[in-house]
Each structure stands twice: as C-alpha cells, then as structure tokens.
Amino acid sequence: MGGAPAIASVVDLFYQRVLADPQLVGYFAATDLTRLKRHQVQLVSQVMGGPVSYEGPSLAAAHAGRDIQADDFGRVVEHLITSLHAHEVRRDIIDRVVEALATTRDDVVAH
C-alpha cells in the first residue's frame, strides 16, 4: 500500500471526509484527533499485515457509550473505502480492509 506515509495520508483524507459529514461530525466533538489518527494508522497497518500493531483501547471500550448507529458505521466504512480508492489502493487490499471492518461492527455499533 505504500508503507506508513501512505497509510497516514489515507487516514488524513478519511478524517477530512468524516469530519465534513454532518451525520458523523458530532461523534468527534470531544475527541483528541491526533491520538485518534495515530491509533487509526496503527489499526490499518495491522490489518494490512504491517510491522505496526494497534496499541489503543479495545474497539468495544473506545466506542462504548457513543450510541453509534448501524447507518453511521456504514457511512464511516464508505468514507474509508473512498479514501482508499482516492489513493489508488489495490482492490484486494480494500477488500481485506472491508472484511476486517465487518468483524468490528458489533464492537462499534450500539446494541
């Protein structure tokens, strides 16, 4: 995918898109975006099989109490896919990311 700089660039574009989305921006009102981006880079790197591993809180703990709805989760996934396409990431890698995200849905979406 291009290593850490490419992943950081994808994550930057992803958060630009998410924060510009009126449906999603409220979830990030009191969030330390620098820390969040660092964790996201680690998470994407780990999904891609890179040497970096995610060291943040569990996804369930990080999203607990945020009342994230299924359609909001879907919009976030769409923004990530769009950001990956904008960086001309190969389809097989995008598919791997989508598969990994699908396994996190229950940890993120409110029950």
Short mmCIF file of C-alpha atoms in Angstrom, two decimals:
data_model
loop_
_atom_site.label_atom_id
_atom_site.label_comp_id
_atom_site.label_asym_id
_atom_site.label_seq_id
_atom_site.Cartn_x
_atom_site.Cartn_y
_atom_site.Cartn_z
CA MET A 1 0.00 0.00 0.00
CA GLY A 2 3.00 2.28 0.28
CA GLY A 3 4.05 2.00 3.91
CA ALA A 4 3.42 4.27 6.86
CA PRO A 5 3.36 7.57 4.91
CA ALA A 6 0.72 6.23 2.51
CA ILE A 7 -1.40 4.88 5.35
CA ALA A 8 -1.13 8.20 7.20
CA SER A 9 -2.23 10.01 4.04
CA VAL A 10 -5.26 7.71 3.68
CA VAL A 11 -6.15 8.26 7.35
CA ASP A 12 -5.85 12.06 6.96
CA LEU A 13 -8.17 12.05 3.95
CA PHE A 14 -10.53 9.67 5.74
CA TYR A 15 -10.89 12.01 8.73
CA GLN A 16 -11.30 15.04 6.47
CA ARG A 17 -14.25 13.25 4.89
CA VAL A 18 -15.70 12.03 8.19
CA LEU A 19 -15.42 15.44 9.87
CA ALA A 20 -17.08 17.08 6.86
CA ASP A 21 -20.03 14.69 7.14
CA PRO A 22 -22.84 16.33 9.17
CA GLN A 23 -24.16 12.91 10.18
CA LEU A 24 -20.83 11.90 11.74
CA VAL A 25 -19.04 15.02 12.95
CA GLY A 26 -20.87 15.06 16.29
CA TYR A 27 -19.24 11.80 17.33
CA PHE A 28 -15.86 13.53 17.29
CA ALA A 29 -16.68 16.75 19.18
CA ALA A 30 -14.56 15.94 22.26
CA THR A 31 -12.01 13.69 20.57
CA ASP A 32 -8.25 14.11 20.52
CA LEU A 33 -7.89 13.79 16.74
CA THR A 34 -4.11 13.49 16.78
CA ARG A 35 -4.34 10.48 19.09
CA LEU A 36 -7.26 9.03 17.14
CA LYS A 37 -5.40 9.32 13.83
CA ARG A 38 -2.34 7.66 15.34
CA HIS A 39 -4.48 4.75 16.54
CA GLN A 40 -6.20 4.51 13.15
CA VAL A 41 -2.84 4.35 11.35
CA GLN A 42 -1.79 1.55 13.71
CA LEU A 43 -5.05 -0.31 13.17
CA VAL A 44 -4.93 -0.05 9.36
CA SER A 45 -1.26 -1.04 9.40
CA GLN A 46 -2.06 -4.12 11.45
CA VAL A 47 -4.93 -5.10 9.13
CA MET A 48 -2.53 -4.79 6.19
CA GLY A 49 -0.10 -7.16 7.90
CA GLY A 50 2.49 -4.48 8.51
CA PRO A 51 5.01 -4.39 11.30
CA VAL A 52 2.98 -1.82 13.28
CA SER A 53 0.41 -3.14 15.72
CA TYR A 54 -2.57 -1.40 17.27
CA GLU A 55 -1.90 -0.34 20.86
CA GLY A 56 -5.11 1.54 21.70
CA PRO A 57 -8.06 0.52 23.83
CA SER A 58 -10.28 -2.29 22.63
CA LEU A 59 -12.72 -1.16 19.96
CA ALA A 60 -15.63 -2.01 22.26
CA ALA A 61 -14.19 0.15 25.05
CA ALA A 62 -13.31 3.02 22.71
CA HIS A 63 -16.85 3.16 21.30
CA ALA A 64 -18.85 2.34 24.44
CA GLY A 65 -21.49 4.91 25.30
CA ARG A 66 -21.24 6.74 21.98
CA ASP A 67 -24.59 5.37 20.73
CA ILE A 68 -23.19 4.71 17.26
CA GLN A 69 -25.89 3.52 14.89
CA ALA A 70 -25.52 0.96 12.10
CA ASP A 71 -26.04 3.54 9.33
CA ASP A 72 -23.33 5.74 10.88
CA PHE A 73 -20.94 2.78 10.92
CA GLY A 74 -21.78 2.20 7.26
CA ARG A 75 -21.04 5.82 6.38
CA VAL A 76 -17.65 5.58 8.10
CA VAL A 77 -16.84 2.46 6.10
CA GLU A 78 -17.88 4.26 2.88
CA HIS A 79 -15.58 7.19 3.71
CA LEU A 80 -12.67 4.82 4.31
CA ILE A 81 -13.30 2.98 1.04
CA THR A 82 -13.49 6.29 -0.84
CA SER A 83 -10.22 7.41 0.79
CA LEU A 84 -8.52 4.15 -0.20
CA HIS A 85 -9.77 4.50 -3.79
CA ALA A 86 -8.51 8.10 -3.89
CA HIS A 87 -5.05 6.75 -3.06
CA GLU A 88 -5.36 4.09 -5.77
CA VAL A 89 -5.12 1.23 -3.30
CA ARG A 90 -5.48 -2.17 -4.95
CA ARG A 91 -8.91 -3.79 -4.83
CA ASP A 92 -7.67 -6.86 -2.95
CA ILE A 93 -6.31 -4.65 -0.17
CA ILE A 94 -9.57 -2.69 0.01
CA ASP A 95 -11.45 -5.98 0.23
CA ARG A 96 -9.22 -7.05 3.12
CA VAL A 97 -9.91 -3.78 4.95
CA VAL A 98 -13.66 -4.15 4.41
CA GLU A 99 -13.56 -7.73 5.70
CA ALA A 100 -11.67 -6.60 8.80
CA LEU A 101 -14.14 -3.76 9.40
CA ALA A 102 -17.07 -6.15 9.15
CA THR A 103 -15.65 -8.12 12.08
CA THR A 104 -15.58 -4.95 14.22
CA ARG A 105 -19.19 -3.89 13.65
CA ASP A 106 -20.53 -5.48 16.85
CA ASP A 107 -17.80 -3.76 18.90
CA VAL A 108 -18.65 -0.34 17.47
CA VAL A 109 -22.41 -0.20 16.88
CA ALA A 110 -24.68 0.40 19.90
CA HIS A 111 -26.80 -2.55 20.98
#
